[in-house]
Coordinates of C-alpha atoms and ligand atoms in Angstrom, one line a residue:
X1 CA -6.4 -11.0 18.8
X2 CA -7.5 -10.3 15.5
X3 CA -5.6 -12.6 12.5
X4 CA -4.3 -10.6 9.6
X5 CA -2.9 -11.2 6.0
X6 CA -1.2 -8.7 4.4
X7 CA -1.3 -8.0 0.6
X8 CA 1.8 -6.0 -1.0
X9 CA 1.6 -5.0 -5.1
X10 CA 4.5 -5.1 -6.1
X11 CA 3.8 -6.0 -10.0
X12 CA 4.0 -1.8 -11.4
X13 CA 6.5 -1.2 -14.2
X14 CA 7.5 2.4 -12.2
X15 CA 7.0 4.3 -14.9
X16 CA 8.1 7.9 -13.1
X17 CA 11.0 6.2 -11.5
X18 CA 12.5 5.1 -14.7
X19 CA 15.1 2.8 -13.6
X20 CA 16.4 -0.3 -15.4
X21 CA 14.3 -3.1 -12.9
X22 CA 11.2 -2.6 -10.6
X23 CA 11.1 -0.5 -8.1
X24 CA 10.8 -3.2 -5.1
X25 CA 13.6 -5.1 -6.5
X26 CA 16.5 -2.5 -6.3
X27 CA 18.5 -2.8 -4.1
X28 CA 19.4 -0.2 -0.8
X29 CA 21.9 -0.6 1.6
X30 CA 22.2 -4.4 0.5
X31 CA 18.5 -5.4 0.8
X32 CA 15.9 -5.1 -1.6
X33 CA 13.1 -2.5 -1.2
X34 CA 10.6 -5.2 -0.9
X35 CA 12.5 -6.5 2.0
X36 CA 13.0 -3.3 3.8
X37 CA 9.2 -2.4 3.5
X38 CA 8.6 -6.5 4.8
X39 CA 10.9 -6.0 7.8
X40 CA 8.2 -3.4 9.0
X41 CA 5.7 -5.5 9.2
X42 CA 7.1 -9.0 10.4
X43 CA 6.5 -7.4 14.6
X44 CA 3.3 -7.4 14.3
X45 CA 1.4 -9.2 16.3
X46 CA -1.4 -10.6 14.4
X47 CA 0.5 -11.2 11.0
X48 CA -0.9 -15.0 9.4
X49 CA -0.2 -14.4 5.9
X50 CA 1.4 -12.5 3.2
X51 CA 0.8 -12.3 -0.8
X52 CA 2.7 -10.3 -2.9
X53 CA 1.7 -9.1 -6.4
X54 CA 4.4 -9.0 -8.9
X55 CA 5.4 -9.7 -12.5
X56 CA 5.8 -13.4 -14.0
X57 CA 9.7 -12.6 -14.1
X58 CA 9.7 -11.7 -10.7
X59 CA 8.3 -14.2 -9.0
X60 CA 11.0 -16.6 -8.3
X61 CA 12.8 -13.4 -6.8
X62 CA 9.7 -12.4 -4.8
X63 CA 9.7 -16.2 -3.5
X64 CA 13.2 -15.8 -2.2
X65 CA 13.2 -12.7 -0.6
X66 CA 10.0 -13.9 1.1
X67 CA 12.3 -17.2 2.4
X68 CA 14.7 -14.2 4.0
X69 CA 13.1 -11.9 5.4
X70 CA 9.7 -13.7 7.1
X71 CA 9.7 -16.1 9.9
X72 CA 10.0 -19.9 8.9
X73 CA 6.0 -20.7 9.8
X74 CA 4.8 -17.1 8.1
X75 CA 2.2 -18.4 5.4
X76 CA 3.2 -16.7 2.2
X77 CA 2.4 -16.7 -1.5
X78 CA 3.2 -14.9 -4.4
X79 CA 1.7 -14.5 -7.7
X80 CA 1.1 -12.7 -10.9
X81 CA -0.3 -9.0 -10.9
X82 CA -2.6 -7.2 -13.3
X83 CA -2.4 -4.1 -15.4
X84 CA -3.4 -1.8 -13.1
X85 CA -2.7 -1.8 -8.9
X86 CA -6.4 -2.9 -8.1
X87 CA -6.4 -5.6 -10.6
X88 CA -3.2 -7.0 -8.8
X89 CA -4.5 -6.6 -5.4
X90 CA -7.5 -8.1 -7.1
X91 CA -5.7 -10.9 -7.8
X92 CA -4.0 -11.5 -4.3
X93 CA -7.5 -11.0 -2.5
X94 CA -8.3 -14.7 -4.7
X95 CA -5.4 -15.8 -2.2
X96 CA -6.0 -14.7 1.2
X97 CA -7.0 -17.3 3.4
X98 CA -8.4 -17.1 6.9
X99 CA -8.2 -14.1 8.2
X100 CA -10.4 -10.8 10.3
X101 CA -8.7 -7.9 8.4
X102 CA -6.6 -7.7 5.4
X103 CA -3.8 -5.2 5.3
X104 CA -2.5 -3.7 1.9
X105 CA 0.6 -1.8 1.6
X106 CA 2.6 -0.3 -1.2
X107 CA 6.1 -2.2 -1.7
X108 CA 8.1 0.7 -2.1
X109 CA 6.8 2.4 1.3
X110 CA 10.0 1.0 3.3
X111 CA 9.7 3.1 6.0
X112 CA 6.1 2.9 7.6
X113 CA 6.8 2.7 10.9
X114 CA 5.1 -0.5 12.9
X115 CA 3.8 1.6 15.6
X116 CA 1.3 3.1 12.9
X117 CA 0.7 0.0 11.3
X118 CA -0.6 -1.3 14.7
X119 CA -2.8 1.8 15.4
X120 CA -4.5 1.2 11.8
X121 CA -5.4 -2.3 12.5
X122 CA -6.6 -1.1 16.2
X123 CA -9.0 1.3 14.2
X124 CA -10.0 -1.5 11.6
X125 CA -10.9 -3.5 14.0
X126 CA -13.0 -1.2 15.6
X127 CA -15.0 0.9 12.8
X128 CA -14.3 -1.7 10.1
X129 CA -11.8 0.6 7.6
X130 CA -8.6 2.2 8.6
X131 CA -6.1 3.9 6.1
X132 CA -2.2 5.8 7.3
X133 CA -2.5 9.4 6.2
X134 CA -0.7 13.1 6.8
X135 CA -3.1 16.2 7.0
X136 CA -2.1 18.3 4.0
X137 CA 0.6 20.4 4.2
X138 CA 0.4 22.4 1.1
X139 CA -3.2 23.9 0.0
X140 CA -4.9 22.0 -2.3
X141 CA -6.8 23.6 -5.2
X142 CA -9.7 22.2 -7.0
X143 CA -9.5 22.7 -10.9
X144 CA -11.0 22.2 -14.4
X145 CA -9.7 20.7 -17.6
X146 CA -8.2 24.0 -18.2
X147 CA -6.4 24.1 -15.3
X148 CA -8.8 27.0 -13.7
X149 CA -8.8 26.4 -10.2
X150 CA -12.9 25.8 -9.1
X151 CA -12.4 25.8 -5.0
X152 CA -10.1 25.8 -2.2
X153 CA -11.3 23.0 0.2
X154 CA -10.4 23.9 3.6
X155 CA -7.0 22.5 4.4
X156 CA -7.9 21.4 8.2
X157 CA -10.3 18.6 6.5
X158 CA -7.6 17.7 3.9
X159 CA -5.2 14.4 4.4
X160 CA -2.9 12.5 2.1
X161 CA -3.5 8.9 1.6
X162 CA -0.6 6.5 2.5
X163 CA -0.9 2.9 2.8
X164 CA -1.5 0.6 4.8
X165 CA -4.9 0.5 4.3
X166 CA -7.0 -2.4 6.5
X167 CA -10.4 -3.5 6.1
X168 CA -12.1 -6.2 7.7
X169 CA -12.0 -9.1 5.2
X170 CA -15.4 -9.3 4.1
X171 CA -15.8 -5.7 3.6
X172 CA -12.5 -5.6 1.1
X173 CA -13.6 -8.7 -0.3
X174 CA -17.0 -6.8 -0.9
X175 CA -15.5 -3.8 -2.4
X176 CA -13.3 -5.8 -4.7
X177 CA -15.7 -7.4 -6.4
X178 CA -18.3 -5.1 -7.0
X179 CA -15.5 -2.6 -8.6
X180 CA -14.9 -5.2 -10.5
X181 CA -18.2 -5.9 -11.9
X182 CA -19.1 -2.3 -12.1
X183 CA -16.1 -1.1 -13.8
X184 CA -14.7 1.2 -11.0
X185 CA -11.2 2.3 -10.9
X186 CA -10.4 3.9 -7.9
X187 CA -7.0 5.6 -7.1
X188 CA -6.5 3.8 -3.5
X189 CA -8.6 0.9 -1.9
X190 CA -10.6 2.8 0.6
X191 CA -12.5 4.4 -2.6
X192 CA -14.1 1.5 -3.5
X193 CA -14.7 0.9 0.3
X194 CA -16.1 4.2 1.2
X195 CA -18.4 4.6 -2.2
X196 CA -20.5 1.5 -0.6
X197 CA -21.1 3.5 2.6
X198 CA -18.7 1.7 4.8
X199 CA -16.8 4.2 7.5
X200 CA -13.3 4.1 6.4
X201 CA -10.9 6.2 9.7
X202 CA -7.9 8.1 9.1
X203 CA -5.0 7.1 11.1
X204 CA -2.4 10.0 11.4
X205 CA 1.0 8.9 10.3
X206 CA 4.7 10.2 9.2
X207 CA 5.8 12.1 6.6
X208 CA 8.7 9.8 6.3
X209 CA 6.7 6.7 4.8
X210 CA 6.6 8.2 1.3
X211 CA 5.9 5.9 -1.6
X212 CA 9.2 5.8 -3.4
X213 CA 8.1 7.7 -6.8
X214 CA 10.5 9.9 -8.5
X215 CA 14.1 9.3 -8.3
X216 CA 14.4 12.1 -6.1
X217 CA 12.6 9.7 -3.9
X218 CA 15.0 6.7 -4.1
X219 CA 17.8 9.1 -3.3
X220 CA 16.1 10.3 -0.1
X221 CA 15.5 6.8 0.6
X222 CA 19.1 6.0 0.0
X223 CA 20.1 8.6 2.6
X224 CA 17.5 7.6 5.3
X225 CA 18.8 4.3 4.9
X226 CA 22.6 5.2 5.1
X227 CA 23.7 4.4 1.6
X228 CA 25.0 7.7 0.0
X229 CA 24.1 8.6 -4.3
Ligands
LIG1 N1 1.6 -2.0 -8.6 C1 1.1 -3.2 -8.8 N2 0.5 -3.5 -10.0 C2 0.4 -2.6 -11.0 C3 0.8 -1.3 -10.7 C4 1.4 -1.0 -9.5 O1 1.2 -4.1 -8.0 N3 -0.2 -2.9 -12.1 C5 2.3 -1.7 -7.3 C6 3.7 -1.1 -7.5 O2 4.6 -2.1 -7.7 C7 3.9 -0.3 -6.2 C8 2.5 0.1 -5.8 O3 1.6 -0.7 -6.6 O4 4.5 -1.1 -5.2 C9 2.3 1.6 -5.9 O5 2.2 1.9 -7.3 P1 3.2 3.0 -8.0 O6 4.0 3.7 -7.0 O7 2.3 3.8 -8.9 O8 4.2 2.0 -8.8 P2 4.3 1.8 -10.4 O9 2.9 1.7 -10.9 O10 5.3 0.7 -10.5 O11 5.0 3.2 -10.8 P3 4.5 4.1 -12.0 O12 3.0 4.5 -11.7 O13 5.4 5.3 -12.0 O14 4.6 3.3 -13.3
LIG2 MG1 1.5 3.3 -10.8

């Protein structure tokens, strides 16, 4: 069985959001974000390792919820993020021990469901790259800087990125580092996988594991998770 460490940013100010302390730190139906989204991930099988990316005032906190909600032996660390989300996964990456593939996953995507998270590492193992996505459900419309719209891509070949995203070690590792030396910023981490020529797979995944954004988000996620407001 292949091993697997499991990265987790968690150092964003959330912006959008706009509410008074990160977004993995508040707290739902007494548990923390952060420890909602870890509960879906401590099942699976190959799990070593997990860093999390956060602020330098959050660490401590980070620490503690990482005593509650992995197993006693899990192997985890956590440490300061960057500026942007690649520079923090950057960052963990330094961290990540032995392992086949890495796993990275958004901490405020509490309700990714394990099932999925073991078909992506299934398809990572096999092709190399696998990232959770939904086909499209709206049209998506190409446009200019003023807003003209240039082309309608066919929908059928159109899917929305979710995490997790799993790559076998070397090939992140790869990636990381020569976005980093060439200045790249992508918007997810199978960009700067896929613009070296690796095959990255889609895995089809669940509406439900939305990345808690807009506060109209933390409300749904307040109701999926039975706490009511
Ligand atoms: N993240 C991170 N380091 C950053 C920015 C983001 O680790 N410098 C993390 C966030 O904490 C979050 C995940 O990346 O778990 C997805 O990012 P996003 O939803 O954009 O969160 P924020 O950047 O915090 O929100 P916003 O963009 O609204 O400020
Ligand atoms: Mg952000």
């Amino acid at each position: 069985m292949n091993s697997v460490a499991l990265i987790i940013p968690a150092a964003g100010s959330g912006e959008r959001l706009n509410h008074s302390i990160p977004k993995p730190f508040i707290e739902i139906a007494g548990k923390s974000i952060l420890e909602h989204t870890l509960s879906r991930f401590t099942p699976v099988k190959g799990l070593r390792q997990v860093v999390i990316a956060t602020s330098a005032e959050y660490l401590e906190r980070a620490r503690s919820i990482c005593r509650a909600a992995l197993p006693p032996d899990m192997d985890f660390g956590c440490l300061v993020g960057g500026e942007q989300r690649q520079d923090s996964i950057f960052n963990a990456l330094q961290q990540v021990k032995e392992a086949d593939l890495v796993a990275v996953h958004d901490a405020v995507r509490p309700f990714v469901e394990t099932v999925v998270i073991d078909q992506c590492i299934e398809v990572a193992e096999d092709v190399g790259g696998a990232v959770v996505g939904v086909p499209a459900k709206d049209t998506i419309k190409k446009v200019d800087d003023d807003q003209v719209i240039t082309d309608t891509p066919e929908r059928k070949y159109l899917w929305q990125t979710q995490t997790p995203q799993i790559f076998k070690k070397e090939i992140l590792n790869e990636a990381y580092a020569k976005a980093e030396q060439e200045h790249f910023q992508g918007t997810d981490d199978s960009s700067l996988v896929e613009r070296l020529g690796y095959t990255v797979k889609m895995v089809k995944g669940n509406h439900s594991n939305f990345k808690i954004t807009y506060p109209v988000d933390l409300k749904l996620a307040k109701l999926l998770l039975g706490e009511s407001g």
